[in-house]
């Protein structure tokens, strides 16, 4: 189905199942331990051996020799594959750096060998006996140093290419003329995905056929890149990922665990299971790159922005991509004179890549502090300042309207519900015992991405509907919203729908990434169901255009028949995919929100505690308000992490992330998050897809960091522009206590 004109009325608008808060249908499987994660497919693989990864101990240089003698004769060892045997391995399209290093080393903990043994402990012990001699080379690990000479870059991983610097009007002239200006620098650190389930795979060969159970957000990308890496046709690989313990972008692309499990299994002649030990997640896989951002804003005294510039610098491995932190500044606020640009430095740290809301997440951490600073300079309320600079058109291309843009409503409604009018504009005014209390807010913005997505649906003689698609559920609720969609389309209760996901046996879907999963994968299911409805109507002798599918029946005029009857002679199967025309080009598809936060800062210690949070989101139709709310509160929690604690500490001498585990890489826990509220505005975006839905999972993160930062400033009067806002960054400047 090609979606190229705005959606009219369709069965989804009935909203009997779609749009209703529904429990996760996979919930009972998970809470009873029946949902197997990548490392747990005991039912399918009887006698696996265990693989253990050996990672490079240097960040840059060359392997001089690898001695395997001691490891080979260690107890239980079945096989070792080392960098010396892997010369012919390819590199996947989505990997910037080879997943198996050697003899050249690209980064610390790049895999250079895998040891396979009877037990995990034996594999780990033998891996410690592998002796590697290196020639250590000179690496580049200091972002600030590298940015001094880094070139301008284009290229936006989400949008497929951007010019090196985007200009509209004449920024410099307008900025020089503006009566009120801000010119400030902001920094965000490297972030680790730190998902609950580490990367893990089980590989089993049957002749030249490989079955891989793994933990992947994108089945088809992973399968193609594994084929490319191993140098075999992709048809030879079954790639399975039915349940996933979080990803946040860290599992978008093929990773080492899959490659090593496949190579180890081949060498050992046995199925092999391999999980990355927690410390490898930081340095062996990808991370969100650190940024250095400069923002300049010029405005009239009435708060109208006349000039806005956002420049961002980040680093990555050679041939890597920039963190596109200027994305939102192209679209969020009006202003006739504009400049956005990015610089990309070459670093020899592990590969930087997508992490939840890549671009907007760190970009808004800076922009939305800048907006707060600017509002203060103008003597305006931060909500009013944002409202003043709303735009209903793409500010760089005014002929393009936003498909839906309810930013003002998000801001106003958030302010009302949060009690924003109680906020004192002058900082450092509110005390609660030893706590300095402050409120902050930020706008939320994240683009919506159209992504082709396919599905197969089957109606059987008992009236049940089965959906098969390679869409993944990374803990987000995909199983449930897909069941809701099929139930709504076929007019059956959700209990009558079975959903099968995460297998390369099924049609290729959007997968989970860039908050594009929910809206696109359900639109693919919608397309397949439209076909199935036509089949059903044909079988039952109805005209498909006026047939109503409801309560297990198909009705047309005064005639009605049970849905199941259509499949009495055998299952009916339909397959289709959603594809997109130009609506996403003629219109800007984006999602909007507002975040409001109250914090307390301990006047004695400088410790910040979040007291309460509110998000108001406008992101098209909300397919399941319950799972969408879970996505948003999870994202808000992640936003608190980025504001207050998350930071990969770079060892600039040896070139690695030091705090490579969950003891050293801190993320919020329940005790850090006392109260969260989420409100969705009703909206059906008919230019997005037939579901009239857009992404929402990443929107919940966008802007949170700045809302926390602005609340801290409102509490203390001390502005910190360098994340995370840990106590030492403001302690010495906190107001003295009486
Ligand atoms: Mo997201 S960074 O595409 O999981």
XYZ file of C-alpha atoms and ligand atoms in Angstrom:
742
model
C 0.000 0.000 0.000
C 1.405 3.305 -1.032
C 0.554 6.095 1.392
C 0.631 9.220 -0.748
C -2.536 11.149 0.100
C -3.723 12.178 3.565
C -5.574 9.396 5.356
C -9.352 9.636 5.280
C -11.770 7.931 7.656
C -10.714 4.330 8.183
C -11.481 1.461 10.587
C -8.751 2.625 13.000
C -10.821 5.758 13.703
C -13.400 3.609 15.483
C -10.817 3.399 18.275
C -12.475 0.446 19.975
C -9.118 -1.263 20.595
C -6.524 1.118 19.144
C -6.172 4.183 21.323
C -7.253 2.272 24.421
C -4.929 1.574 27.332
C -4.117 -2.105 27.118
C -1.888 -4.311 29.246
C 1.128 -5.755 27.473
C 0.121 -9.071 25.947
C 3.676 -10.351 26.423
C 3.598 -9.356 30.102
C 2.666 -12.791 31.490
C 5.406 -14.458 29.402
C 7.968 -12.108 30.820
C 6.854 -12.203 34.432
C 6.745 -16.028 34.396
C 10.121 -16.413 32.698
C 8.673 -17.918 29.529
C 9.899 -15.196 27.200
C 13.357 -16.381 26.152
C 16.005 -13.702 25.722
C 18.924 -14.182 23.362
C 21.028 -16.190 25.819
C 18.156 -18.410 26.912
C 16.993 -20.484 23.953
C 17.573 -23.785 25.767
C 14.527 -25.286 24.099
C 16.045 -24.869 20.651
C 19.694 -25.558 21.358
C 20.370 -28.586 23.494
C 24.088 -28.703 24.018
C 25.696 -25.331 23.511
C 29.318 -24.550 24.138
C 30.271 -21.163 25.558
C 32.171 -18.416 23.832
C 34.200 -15.740 25.580
C 35.485 -12.657 23.825
C 39.068 -11.438 24.029
C 39.225 -7.677 23.550
C 42.140 -5.556 22.514
C 44.097 -4.157 25.439
C 45.276 -1.206 23.373
C 43.189 1.470 21.700
C 45.325 2.052 18.652
C 48.147 0.144 17.014
C 48.881 -3.331 15.796
C 48.958 -6.888 17.048
C 52.516 -8.191 16.791
C 51.683 -11.752 17.833
C 49.015 -13.825 19.512
C 50.093 -16.907 21.469
C 47.316 -19.421 21.976
C 49.321 -22.443 23.244
C 48.390 -22.155 26.908
C 44.760 -21.337 26.169
C 44.350 -24.217 23.723
C 45.270 -26.848 26.315
C 43.272 -25.275 29.132
C 40.479 -27.441 30.574
C 37.342 -27.665 28.453
C 38.593 -25.620 25.514
C 37.062 -26.696 22.189
C 38.261 -24.054 19.762
C 39.819 -20.622 19.517
C 39.350 -18.221 16.647
C 41.881 -15.398 16.692
C 42.578 -12.319 14.623
C 45.307 -14.248 12.839
C 42.668 -16.574 11.254
C 40.071 -14.023 10.231
C 41.709 -12.134 7.385
C 38.817 -12.597 4.968
C 36.033 -11.241 7.165
C 34.035 -8.404 5.673
C 32.477 -5.345 7.285
C 28.751 -4.698 7.471
C 27.231 -1.591 5.866
C 26.049 -0.246 9.212
C 29.294 -0.781 11.124
C 31.812 2.043 11.016
C 34.531 -0.185 12.447
C 35.244 -3.872 11.844
C 33.701 -6.068 14.522
C 36.773 -8.328 14.555
C 40.032 -6.410 14.779
C 43.578 -7.345 13.882
C 46.251 -7.019 12.969
C 45.364 -3.296 13.002
C 43.502 -2.221 16.134
C 40.880 0.523 15.841
C 39.762 0.885 19.458
C 40.069 -0.508 22.955
C 38.167 -3.772 23.540
C 37.763 -4.367 19.814
C 37.343 -8.152 19.595
C 40.517 -9.989 18.585
C 39.735 -13.579 19.592
C 36.974 -15.838 20.812
C 37.584 -18.845 23.031
C 35.004 -21.649 22.978
C 34.804 -24.117 25.853
C 32.414 -26.557 27.511
C 31.465 -24.090 30.226
C 31.382 -20.324 30.583
C 33.961 -20.432 33.370
C 36.354 -22.543 31.318
C 36.038 -20.208 28.339
C 36.670 -17.172 30.534
C 39.663 -18.779 32.260
C 41.205 -19.835 28.936
C 40.630 -16.381 27.438
C 42.820 -14.992 30.204
C 45.646 -17.266 28.966
C 45.690 -15.800 25.456
C 48.941 -13.818 25.184
C 48.939 -10.851 22.851
C 51.903 -8.641 22.001
C 51.093 -5.241 20.614
C 52.820 -2.325 18.993
C 50.966 0.486 20.643
C 50.327 3.413 18.317
C 49.499 7.051 18.913
C 45.756 7.547 19.313
C 43.521 10.602 19.301
C 41.292 10.597 22.362
C 40.794 14.247 23.353
C 37.677 15.740 21.765
C 38.465 19.359 22.639
C 41.944 19.027 21.171
C 40.703 17.257 18.036
C 37.924 19.800 17.413
C 40.470 22.617 17.055
C 41.262 21.371 13.566
C 38.112 19.359 12.759
C 36.436 20.116 9.423
C 32.810 21.049 8.868
C 30.689 18.070 7.968
C 27.284 17.269 6.551
C 25.477 13.996 6.660
C 22.625 13.208 8.950
C 22.191 9.531 9.696
C 18.415 9.914 10.022
C 17.633 12.212 7.148
C 20.199 11.169 4.572
C 22.491 14.085 3.973
C 22.715 17.724 4.923
C 24.865 20.521 3.523
C 27.960 21.474 5.474
C 26.493 24.641 6.933
C 22.896 25.628 6.529
C 22.173 29.320 6.224
C 18.917 31.207 5.888
C 19.060 35.005 5.645
C 22.139 36.594 7.143
C 22.791 35.430 10.653
C 25.873 37.545 11.412
C 24.242 40.838 10.408
C 21.028 40.156 12.269
C 22.897 38.983 15.368
C 25.055 42.137 15.363
C 21.936 44.313 15.130
C 19.886 42.506 17.786
C 19.344 44.489 20.995
C 19.357 41.363 23.177
C 21.827 38.552 22.504
C 23.219 35.351 23.974
C 26.429 33.580 22.961
C 27.143 30.517 25.069
C 28.968 27.180 25.002
C 27.484 23.918 26.218
C 28.918 20.443 26.515
C 27.477 16.959 26.757
C 29.567 13.867 27.544
C 29.751 10.440 25.918
C 26.796 8.292 26.968
C 26.480 4.512 27.138
C 23.245 2.730 26.229
C 23.621 0.656 29.402
C 20.603 -1.461 28.528
C 19.563 -4.169 30.982
C 20.307 -7.118 28.682
C 23.847 -7.060 27.284
C 24.448 -8.019 23.657
C 24.161 -11.794 23.358
C 23.822 -14.455 20.676
C 23.496 -18.194 20.191
C 24.741 -19.518 16.851
C 23.986 -22.971 15.473
C 25.194 -24.233 12.096
C 23.500 -26.955 10.121
C 25.828 -27.509 7.169
C 26.123 -24.080 5.596
C 22.890 -22.858 7.210
C 23.243 -20.625 10.236
C 20.555 -19.987 12.839
C 21.273 -17.065 15.102
C 19.263 -16.136 18.182
C 20.338 -12.673 19.157
C 19.249 -9.375 20.657
C 18.678 -6.960 17.799
C 16.443 -3.976 17.139
C 16.640 -4.474 13.350
C 16.343 -8.027 12.037
C 16.948 -7.337 8.353
C 19.898 -4.998 8.897
C 21.502 -7.491 11.264
C 20.961 -10.413 8.929
C 22.384 -8.615 5.868
C 25.398 -7.345 7.763
C 26.123 -10.737 9.314
C 26.015 -12.278 5.829
C 28.325 -9.589 4.540
C 30.723 -9.997 7.463
C 30.891 -13.785 7.135
C 30.883 -13.666 3.335
C 27.825 -15.913 2.892
C 24.452 -15.282 1.191
C 21.896 -13.787 3.545
C 19.409 -16.506 2.616
C 21.652 -18.917 4.523
C 20.970 -17.119 7.793
C 17.912 -17.330 10.036
C 18.096 -14.300 12.282
C 15.851 -14.415 15.356
C 15.222 -11.904 18.084
C 11.770 -12.446 19.608
C 12.427 -10.786 22.997
C 14.899 -8.034 23.742
C 15.958 -6.558 27.068
C 16.373 -2.981 25.886
C 18.518 -1.462 23.186
C 18.280 2.349 23.045
C 20.090 2.254 19.704
C 22.931 0.051 20.922
C 21.344 -2.925 19.171
C 20.403 -1.212 15.913
C 23.376 -2.742 14.162
C 25.162 -6.074 14.099
C 27.620 -6.397 16.978
C 30.554 -8.623 17.908
C 28.582 -11.183 19.875
C 26.784 -12.393 16.725
C 29.968 -12.601 14.651
C 31.981 -14.335 17.369
C 29.214 -16.823 18.159
C 28.956 -17.734 14.464
C 32.738 -18.098 14.012
C 33.117 -19.962 17.306
C 30.307 -22.375 16.474
C 31.817 -23.117 13.090
C 35.240 -23.775 14.609
C 33.928 -25.906 17.469
C 31.369 -27.825 15.429
C 28.856 -27.073 18.190
C 26.256 -24.410 18.839
C 27.857 -21.544 20.760
C 26.309 -19.014 23.110
C 28.106 -15.806 23.803
C 27.175 -12.727 25.798
C 29.274 -9.612 26.007
C 30.460 -9.195 29.589
C 29.078 -5.933 30.989
C 32.414 -4.035 30.708
C 32.472 -4.749 26.968
C 29.200 -2.908 26.400
C 30.902 0.464 26.907
C 34.079 -0.069 24.903
C 33.325 -2.902 22.456
C 29.959 -1.539 21.233
C 28.761 1.938 20.296
C 27.971 4.965 22.428
C 26.396 8.412 22.062
C 29.257 10.770 21.191
C 30.088 13.752 23.375
C 29.308 17.207 21.941
C 30.621 20.736 22.216
C 27.918 23.180 21.211
C 27.846 26.920 20.644
C 24.508 28.671 20.525
C 23.898 32.289 19.608
C 20.467 33.877 19.753
C 19.532 37.467 18.953
C 16.092 38.923 19.676
C 14.072 42.124 19.672
C 13.146 43.480 23.090
C 9.663 42.017 22.703
C 11.203 38.528 22.538
C 10.989 37.967 18.787
C 14.014 35.935 17.694
C 15.711 37.544 14.693
C 18.896 35.461 14.593
C 19.668 31.956 15.757
C 22.833 29.886 15.280
C 23.670 26.438 16.548
C 27.044 24.839 15.918
C 28.022 21.446 17.252
C 31.229 19.469 17.256
C 31.628 15.780 17.982
C 34.089 13.009 17.236
C 34.050 9.524 15.788
C 36.212 6.859 14.201
C 37.380 7.560 10.620
C 34.359 7.416 8.258
C 32.008 7.824 11.210
C 29.169 10.296 11.502
C 28.575 13.427 13.536
C 26.139 13.583 16.416
C 23.484 15.700 14.696
C 22.819 17.951 17.664
C 21.682 20.888 15.509
C 18.650 18.981 14.113
C 15.932 20.577 16.192
C 17.312 24.084 15.829
C 16.415 23.965 12.143
C 12.743 23.502 12.953
C 11.767 24.375 16.493
C 11.668 28.178 16.567
C 10.971 30.943 14.089
C 13.615 33.505 13.153
C 14.495 34.961 9.764
C 18.281 34.610 10.016
C 19.641 31.188 10.791
C 22.829 29.170 10.829
C 23.450 25.541 11.727
C 26.713 23.675 11.268
C 28.548 20.634 12.547
C 32.189 19.682 12.888
C 33.420 16.111 13.019
C 36.758 15.211 14.569
C 38.503 11.887 14.099
C 38.897 10.035 17.394
C 40.228 6.588 18.186
C 37.693 5.985 20.932
C 35.107 3.227 20.326
C 32.578 3.885 17.565
C 30.065 6.643 18.240
C 26.587 6.011 16.936
C 22.866 6.338 17.542
C 21.580 6.404 21.089
C 17.993 7.188 21.982
C 16.889 10.327 20.101
C 20.290 10.807 18.452
C 20.721 14.464 17.560
C 17.791 15.971 19.414
C 18.603 14.493 22.824
C 21.985 16.245 23.262
C 20.928 19.135 20.979
C 17.993 20.103 23.163
C 20.111 19.728 26.290
C 21.939 22.799 24.977
C 19.280 24.712 23.016
C 16.726 24.615 25.792
C 19.167 25.999 28.362
C 19.993 28.749 25.857
C 16.289 29.548 25.518
C 16.018 29.763 29.320
C 19.006 32.107 29.492
C 17.597 34.236 26.717
C 14.179 34.485 28.384
C 15.874 35.738 31.518
C 17.821 38.366 29.574
C 14.583 39.527 27.983
C 12.747 39.539 31.298
C 10.200 37.149 29.824
C 8.623 34.036 31.176
C 10.341 31.019 29.525
C 6.976 29.607 28.421
C 5.894 32.917 26.870
C 9.247 33.310 25.119
C 8.823 29.936 23.426
C 5.204 30.647 22.506
C 6.266 33.980 20.972
C 8.647 32.171 18.642
C 6.407 29.331 17.514
C 6.222 28.620 13.804
C 3.735 26.580 11.810
C 6.109 26.301 8.841
C 9.640 24.970 8.357
C 11.637 28.157 9.060
C 14.218 27.261 6.394
C 11.598 26.365 3.772
C 8.438 28.319 4.618
C 6.380 26.604 1.906
C 6.504 23.415 3.990
C 3.995 23.355 6.807
C 4.168 21.065 9.786
C 1.612 18.291 9.355
C 0.510 18.890 12.959
C 2.193 21.164 15.446
C 0.656 21.686 18.857
C 3.726 22.984 20.662
C 1.868 25.967 22.112
C -0.845 23.760 23.558
C 1.810 21.466 25.061
C 3.521 24.461 26.671
C 0.338 26.105 27.991
C -1.273 22.923 29.205
C 1.949 21.822 30.867
C 2.293 25.174 32.611
C -1.291 24.988 33.901
C -1.079 21.450 35.143
C 2.325 21.887 36.760
C 1.470 25.072 38.644
C 4.089 27.048 36.722
C 2.522 30.333 37.850
C 3.926 29.576 41.322
C 7.483 29.756 39.991
C 9.576 32.724 41.079
C 11.306 34.255 38.062
C 14.256 35.393 40.164
C 16.409 32.373 41.033
C 17.384 31.277 44.527
C 14.187 32.545 46.168
C 12.497 29.396 47.444
C 13.665 27.383 50.437
C 12.440 24.228 52.097
C 14.722 23.781 55.081
C 18.180 23.109 53.694
C 16.806 22.610 50.192
C 16.871 25.271 47.511
C 13.777 24.702 45.381
C 13.422 25.527 41.708
C 11.221 24.904 38.689
C 12.380 24.541 35.113
C 10.865 23.725 31.780
C 11.850 22.960 28.211
C 10.204 22.304 24.892
C 10.358 18.770 23.499
C 10.853 18.094 19.819
C 11.710 15.031 17.777
C 11.219 14.332 14.116
C 8.968 11.547 12.953
C 10.483 9.228 10.346
C 8.547 7.314 7.689
C 9.875 3.814 7.193
C 8.494 1.109 4.859
C 7.139 -1.793 6.855
C 5.620 -5.140 5.924
C 3.467 -7.768 7.613
C 1.614 -10.993 6.921
C -1.793 -11.723 8.466
C -3.629 -15.016 8.579
C -7.239 -15.766 9.401
C -7.947 -19.340 10.449
C -11.159 -21.330 10.623
C -11.503 -20.822 14.381
C -11.715 -17.085 13.816
C -8.252 -16.337 15.139
C -5.944 -13.849 13.456
C -2.179 -14.266 13.361
C 0.262 -11.474 12.507
C 3.812 -12.210 11.422
C 6.382 -9.469 10.890
C 10.092 -9.078 11.605
C 9.283 -6.014 13.746
C 10.969 -6.207 17.156
C 9.734 -5.509 20.673
C 12.642 -4.078 22.647
C 10.542 -3.735 25.765
C 8.397 -1.063 24.161
C 5.063 -2.824 23.629
C 5.226 -3.730 19.923
C 3.467 -7.067 20.463
C 0.535 -5.302 22.047
C 0.031 -2.417 19.620
C 0.298 -4.793 16.668
C -2.352 -7.024 18.223
C -4.521 -3.938 18.827
C -4.155 -2.885 15.202
C -5.095 -6.299 13.806
C -7.997 -6.605 16.265
C -9.352 -3.194 15.230
C -8.995 -3.904 11.525
C -10.520 -7.379 11.603
C -13.203 -6.623 14.188
C -12.118 -9.233 16.720
C -11.158 -8.972 20.397
C -7.454 -8.572 21.082
C -7.435 -12.030 22.693
C -8.197 -13.512 19.253
C -4.930 -12.169 17.826
C -1.560 -13.939 17.971
C 1.507 -11.833 17.181
C 4.818 -13.282 16.071
C 7.776 -10.916 15.823
C 11.504 -10.734 15.439
C 12.225 -13.428 12.852
C 13.804 -13.231 9.413
C 11.157 -15.768 8.332
C 8.632 -12.930 8.384
C 8.139 -9.884 6.145
C 10.615 -7.063 6.681
C 9.223 -4.338 8.942
C 10.423 -0.989 10.200
C 12.168 -2.487 13.214
C 12.744 -0.536 16.415
C 14.729 2.674 16.136
C 14.479 6.418 15.934
C 10.970 6.286 17.484
C 9.805 5.081 14.055
C 8.857 1.559 15.141
C 5.332 1.817 16.498
C 3.681 4.025 13.889
C 5.305 2.396 10.856
C 5.041 -1.244 11.921
C 1.355 -0.873 12.789
C 0.790 0.906 9.462
C 2.325 -2.156 7.774
C -0.078 -4.387 9.695
C -2.905 -2.054 8.648
C -1.908 -2.516 4.985
C -1.836 -6.317 5.283
C -5.205 -6.263 7.068
C -6.762 -4.165 4.290
C -5.771 -6.961 1.906
C -7.072 -9.644 4.237
C -10.382 -7.778 4.559
C -10.707 -7.806 0.774
C -10.071 -11.559 0.725
C -12.621 -12.118 3.455
C -15.240 -9.925 1.807
C -14.715 -11.747 -1.463
C -15.145 -15.147 0.169
C -18.300 -14.082 1.964
C -19.761 -12.338 -1.083
C -19.577 -8.827 0.332
C -18.390 -5.688 -1.325
C -15.179 -4.891 0.560
C -15.718 -1.123 0.391
C -18.873 -1.123 2.525
C -18.275 -4.241 4.633
C -18.041 -3.542 8.363
C -15.823 -5.854 10.435
C -17.119 -5.882 13.986
C -17.580 -8.263 16.920
C -16.311 -11.270 14.997
C -18.747 -10.651 12.161
C -18.696 -9.056 8.749
C -21.715 -6.945 7.952
C -22.956 -5.201 4.833
C -26.403 -3.671 4.584
C -28.692 -6.019 6.508
C -26.617 -9.115 5.777
C -24.029 -10.448 8.188
C -21.748 -13.498 8.457
C -19.209 -14.750 10.988
C -15.666 -13.715 10.110
C -14.452 -17.271 10.742
C -16.700 -18.556 7.977
C -14.417 -16.958 5.395
C -11.625 -19.347 6.457
C -13.789 -22.431 6.760
C -12.186 -23.958 3.688
C -8.637 -23.159 4.793
C -6.585 -20.280 6.191
C -6.706 -16.967 4.394
C -3.323 -15.252 4.216
C -2.536 -11.718 3.092
C 0.762 -9.884 2.978
C 1.500 -6.261 2.212
C 3.665 -3.375 3.247
C 3.220 0.307 3.819
C 5.295 2.504 1.549
C 5.411 6.260 1.450
C 4.932 8.941 -1.176
C 5.846 12.603 -0.799
C 3.724 13.720 2.162
C 6.773 13.546 4.396
C 8.583 15.885 2.006
C 5.796 18.359 1.281
C 5.048 18.504 5.006
C 7.304 18.409 8.043
C 6.390 15.433 10.235
C 7.528 16.128 13.772
C 6.456 15.477 17.345
C 6.190 18.056 20.104
C 5.989 18.293 23.824
C 6.861 20.158 26.964
C 8.719 19.075 30.073
C 8.309 20.620 33.503
C 10.532 19.721 36.442
C 10.848 20.716 40.078
C 14.101 20.047 41.890
C 15.616 20.569 45.296
C 19.319 21.365 45.597
C 20.877 20.711 48.980
C 22.396 24.035 49.976
C 25.097 22.318 52.046
C 26.201 19.555 49.703
C 25.058 20.697 46.254
C 23.252 17.394 45.657
C 20.247 17.727 43.343
C 17.084 15.698 43.872
C 14.254 15.738 41.353
C 10.933 16.284 43.122
C 8.369 15.978 40.362
C 8.163 15.894 36.579
C 5.485 16.403 33.948
C 5.531 15.779 30.213
C 2.833 16.877 27.784
C 3.171 15.222 24.365
C 1.535 15.771 20.977
C 2.634 12.947 18.725
C -0.279 11.902 16.561
C -2.666 9.162 17.594
C -1.474 7.387 20.701
C -1.987 3.721 19.837
C -1.799 2.476 23.423
C -1.764 5.189 26.098
C -0.506 2.712 28.688
C 2.582 1.481 26.836
C 3.180 4.979 25.409
C 3.145 6.371 28.948
C 5.674 3.709 29.961
C 7.879 4.785 27.074
C 7.670 8.420 28.078
C 8.291 7.923 31.799
C 11.261 5.709 30.909
C 12.569 8.413 28.621
C 12.048 11.093 31.277
C 14.041 8.929 33.672
C 16.807 8.677 31.097
C 16.660 12.479 30.804
C 17.279 12.823 34.528
C 20.264 10.515 34.084
C 21.695 12.704 31.351
C 21.136 15.829 33.438
C 22.589 14.612 36.706
C 24.763 11.520 36.386
C 25.404 9.835 33.042
C 28.935 10.282 31.710
C 31.456 7.919 30.188
C 34.785 9.048 31.633
C 37.477 9.116 28.926
C 41.010 8.017 29.758
C 42.801 10.372 27.379
C 46.175 8.636 27.756
C 45.108 5.085 26.922
C 41.910 5.846 25.049
C 39.034 4.038 26.672
C 35.942 4.602 28.788
C 36.954 3.970 32.376
C 33.595 3.541 34.094
C 32.510 0.595 31.979
C 29.974 -1.033 34.278
C 26.776 -0.169 36.126
C 28.696 0.564 39.317
C 30.680 3.326 37.637
C 28.253 4.423 34.922
C 25.397 5.771 36.969
C 21.795 5.816 35.837
C 18.739 6.811 37.882
C 17.059 4.243 40.102
C 13.530 4.329 41.517
C 14.633 6.356 44.523
C 15.837 9.114 42.181
C 12.447 9.531 40.500
C 9.683 10.317 42.963
C 6.821 11.532 40.800
C 6.114 11.607 37.069
C 3.057 12.610 35.104
C 2.451 12.198 31.375
C -0.318 13.816 29.344
C -1.027 13.099 25.675
C -2.884 15.633 23.571
C -5.455 14.156 21.240
C -4.260 14.420 17.696
C -4.691 12.356 14.541
C -1.985 13.175 12.007
C -3.518 12.244 8.669
C -0.298 13.010 6.788
C 1.843 10.556 8.733
C 0.267 7.190 7.853
C -3.158 5.453 7.959
C -2.738 4.951 11.725
C -2.466 8.770 11.968
C 0.241 8.015 14.528
C 3.801 9.250 14.979
C 6.696 8.259 17.215
C 6.613 9.128 20.897
C 9.217 7.021 22.706
C 12.150 9.332 22.123
C 10.148 12.550 22.434
C 9.886 11.741 26.126
C 13.661 12.192 26.473
C 14.052 15.295 24.328
C 14.345 18.422 26.460
C 14.305 16.698 29.852
C 17.980 17.345 30.568
C 17.553 21.069 29.988
C 14.339 21.218 32.032
C 16.293 19.744 34.966
C 19.206 22.118 34.343
C 16.855 25.107 34.222
C 15.168 23.995 37.437
C 18.569 23.775 39.124
C 19.384 27.304 37.968
C 16.021 28.547 39.225
C 16.786 26.915 42.586
C 20.354 28.158 42.976
C 21.038 31.073 40.643
C 24.147 29.215 39.447
C 24.151 28.361 35.755
C 25.923 25.136 34.747
C 26.349 24.515 31.009
C 28.408 21.355 31.254
C 26.551 18.061 31.706
C 26.122 16.104 33.874
C 25.336 18.670 36.563
C 27.172 17.000 39.393
C 27.538 18.769 42.703
C 31.139 19.971 42.272
C 30.098 22.082 39.289
C 28.049 24.478 41.417
C 28.866 23.751 45.058
C 31.421 26.529 45.499
C 29.043 29.092 43.983
C 25.854 28.183 45.859
C 24.262 30.970 47.902
C 25.672 31.149 51.411
C 23.250 30.155 54.112
C 22.289 32.623 56.811
Mo 17.108 4.455 18.657
S 18.823 5.474 18.922
O 17.193 4.424 16.941
O 17.040 2.991 19.365
